[in-house]
GROMACS .gro file of C-alpha atoms in nm:
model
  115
    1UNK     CA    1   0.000   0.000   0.000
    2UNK     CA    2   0.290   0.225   0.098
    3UNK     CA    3   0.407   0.177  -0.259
    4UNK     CA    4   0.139   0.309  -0.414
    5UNK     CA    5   0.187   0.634  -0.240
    6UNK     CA    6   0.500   0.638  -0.338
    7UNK     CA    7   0.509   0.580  -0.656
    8UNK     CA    8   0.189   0.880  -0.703
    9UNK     CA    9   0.408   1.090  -0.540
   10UNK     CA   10   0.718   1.014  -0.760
   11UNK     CA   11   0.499   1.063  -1.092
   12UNK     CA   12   0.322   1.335  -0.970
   13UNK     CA   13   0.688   1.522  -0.879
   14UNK     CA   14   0.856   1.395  -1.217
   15UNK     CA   15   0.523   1.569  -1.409
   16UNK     CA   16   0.529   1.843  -1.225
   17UNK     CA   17   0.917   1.913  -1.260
   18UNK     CA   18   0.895   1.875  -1.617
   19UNK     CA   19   0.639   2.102  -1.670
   20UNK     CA   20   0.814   2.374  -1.462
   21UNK     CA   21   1.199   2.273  -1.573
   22UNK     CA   22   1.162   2.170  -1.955
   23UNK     CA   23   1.074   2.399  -2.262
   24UNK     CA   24   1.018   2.187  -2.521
   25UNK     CA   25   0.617   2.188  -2.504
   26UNK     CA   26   0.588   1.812  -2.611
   27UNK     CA   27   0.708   1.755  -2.286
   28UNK     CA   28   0.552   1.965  -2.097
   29UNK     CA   29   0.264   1.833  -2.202
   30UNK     CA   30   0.411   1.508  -2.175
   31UNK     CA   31   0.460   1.645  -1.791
   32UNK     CA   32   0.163   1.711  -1.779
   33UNK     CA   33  -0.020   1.349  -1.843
   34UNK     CA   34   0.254   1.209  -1.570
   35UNK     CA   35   0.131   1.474  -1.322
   36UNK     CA   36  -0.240   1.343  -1.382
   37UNK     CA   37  -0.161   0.996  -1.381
   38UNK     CA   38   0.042   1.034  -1.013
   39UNK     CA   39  -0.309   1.207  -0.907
   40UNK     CA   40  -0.506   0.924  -1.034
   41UNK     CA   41  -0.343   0.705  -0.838
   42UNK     CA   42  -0.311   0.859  -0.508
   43UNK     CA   43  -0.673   0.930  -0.543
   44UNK     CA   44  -0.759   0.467  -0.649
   45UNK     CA   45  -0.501   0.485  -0.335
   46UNK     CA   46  -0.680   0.689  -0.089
   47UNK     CA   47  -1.049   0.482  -0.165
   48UNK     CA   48  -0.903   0.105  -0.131
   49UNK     CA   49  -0.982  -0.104   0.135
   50UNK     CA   50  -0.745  -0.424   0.192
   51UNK     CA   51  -0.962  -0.719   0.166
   52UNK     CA   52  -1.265  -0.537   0.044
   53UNK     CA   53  -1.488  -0.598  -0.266
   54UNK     CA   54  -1.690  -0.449  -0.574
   55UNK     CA   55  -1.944  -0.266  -0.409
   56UNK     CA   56  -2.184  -0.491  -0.596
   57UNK     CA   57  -2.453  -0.709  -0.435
   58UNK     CA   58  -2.814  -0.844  -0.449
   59UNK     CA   59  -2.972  -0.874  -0.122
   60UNK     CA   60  -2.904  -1.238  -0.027
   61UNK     CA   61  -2.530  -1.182  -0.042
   62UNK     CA   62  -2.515  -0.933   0.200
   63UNK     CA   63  -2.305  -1.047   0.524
   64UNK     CA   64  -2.232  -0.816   0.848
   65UNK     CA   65  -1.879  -0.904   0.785
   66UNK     CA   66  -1.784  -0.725   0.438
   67UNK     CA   67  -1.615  -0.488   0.385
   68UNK     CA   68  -1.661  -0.270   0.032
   69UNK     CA   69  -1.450  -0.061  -0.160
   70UNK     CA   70  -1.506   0.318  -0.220
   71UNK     CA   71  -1.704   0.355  -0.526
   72UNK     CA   72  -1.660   0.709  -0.487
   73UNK     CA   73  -1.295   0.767  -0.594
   74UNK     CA   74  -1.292   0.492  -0.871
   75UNK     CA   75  -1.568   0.722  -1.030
   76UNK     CA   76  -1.382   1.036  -1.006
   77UNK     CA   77  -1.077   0.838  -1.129
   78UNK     CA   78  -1.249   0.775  -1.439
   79UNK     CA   79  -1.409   1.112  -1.498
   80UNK     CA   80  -1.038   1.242  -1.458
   81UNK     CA   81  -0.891   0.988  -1.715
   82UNK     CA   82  -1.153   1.065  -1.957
   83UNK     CA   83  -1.075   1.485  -1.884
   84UNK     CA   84  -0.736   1.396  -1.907
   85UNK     CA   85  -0.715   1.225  -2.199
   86UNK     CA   86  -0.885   1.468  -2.393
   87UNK     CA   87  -0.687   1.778  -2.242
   88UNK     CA   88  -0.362   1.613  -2.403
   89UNK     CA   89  -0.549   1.548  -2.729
   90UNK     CA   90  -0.597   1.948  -2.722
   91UNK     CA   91  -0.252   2.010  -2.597
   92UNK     CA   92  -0.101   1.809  -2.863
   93UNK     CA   93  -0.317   1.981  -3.161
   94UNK     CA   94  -0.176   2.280  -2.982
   95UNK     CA   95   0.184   2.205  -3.012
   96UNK     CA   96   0.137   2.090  -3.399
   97UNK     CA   97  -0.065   2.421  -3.481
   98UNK     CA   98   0.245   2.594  -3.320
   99UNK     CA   99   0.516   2.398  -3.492
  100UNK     CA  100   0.348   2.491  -3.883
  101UNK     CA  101   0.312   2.856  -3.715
  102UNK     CA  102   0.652   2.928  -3.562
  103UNK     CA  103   0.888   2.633  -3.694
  104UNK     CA  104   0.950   2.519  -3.347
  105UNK     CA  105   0.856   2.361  -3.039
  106UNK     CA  106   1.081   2.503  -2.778
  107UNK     CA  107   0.879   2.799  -2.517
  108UNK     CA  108   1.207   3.037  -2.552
  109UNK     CA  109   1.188   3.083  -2.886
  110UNK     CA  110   0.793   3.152  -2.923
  111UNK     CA  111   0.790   3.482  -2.813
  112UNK     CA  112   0.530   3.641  -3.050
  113UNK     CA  113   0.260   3.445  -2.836
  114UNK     CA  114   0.270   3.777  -2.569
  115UNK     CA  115   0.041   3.998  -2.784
   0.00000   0.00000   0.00000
């Protein structure tokens, strides 16, 4: 369980150090997806329960004994993939719009962007 933590935490300060550290906007963006998937799974994390099950039953399986998962955080995990996943898509048509605009991909030299 402890590993899971730690590993969020490592992809979540990887993503977030390439988004602050690199200027080539691939990846940052790239930074970006590592920083969401390190959220993800601190969030899956946070809602497990060791020994628990799919929150999933008809009423003669029902013991006082079990113990469920969070359904909670496995839903938001999903909405967030889903977000995710299409705020790189957008990101990406980004960085190709900008490379047949300005001939490169690197934030120093795509200055004209201030207005």
């Amino acid at each position: 369980m402890l590993a899971n933590y730690i590993g969020a935490v490592a992809l979540f300060v990887i993503g977030f150090y390439a988004m602050m550290v690199k200027h080539n906007i691939i990846q940052i963006v790239i930074g970006m997806g590592l920083t969401d998937y390190g959220l993800n799974l601190m969030i899956v994390s946070i809602g497990f329960n060791e020994g628990g099950t799919a929150p999933i039953y008809t009423f003669g399986e029902l013991t006082s004994g079990m113990y469920f998962v969070d359904p909670i955080p496995q839903a938001l995990t999903l909405t967030s993939i889903v977000i995710g996943a299409c705020v790189t898509a957008m990101a990406m048509a980004l960085c190709i719009r900008l490379y047949k605009e300005y001939g490169t991909l690197d934030a120093r030299d795509i200055r004209r962007l201030h207005g």
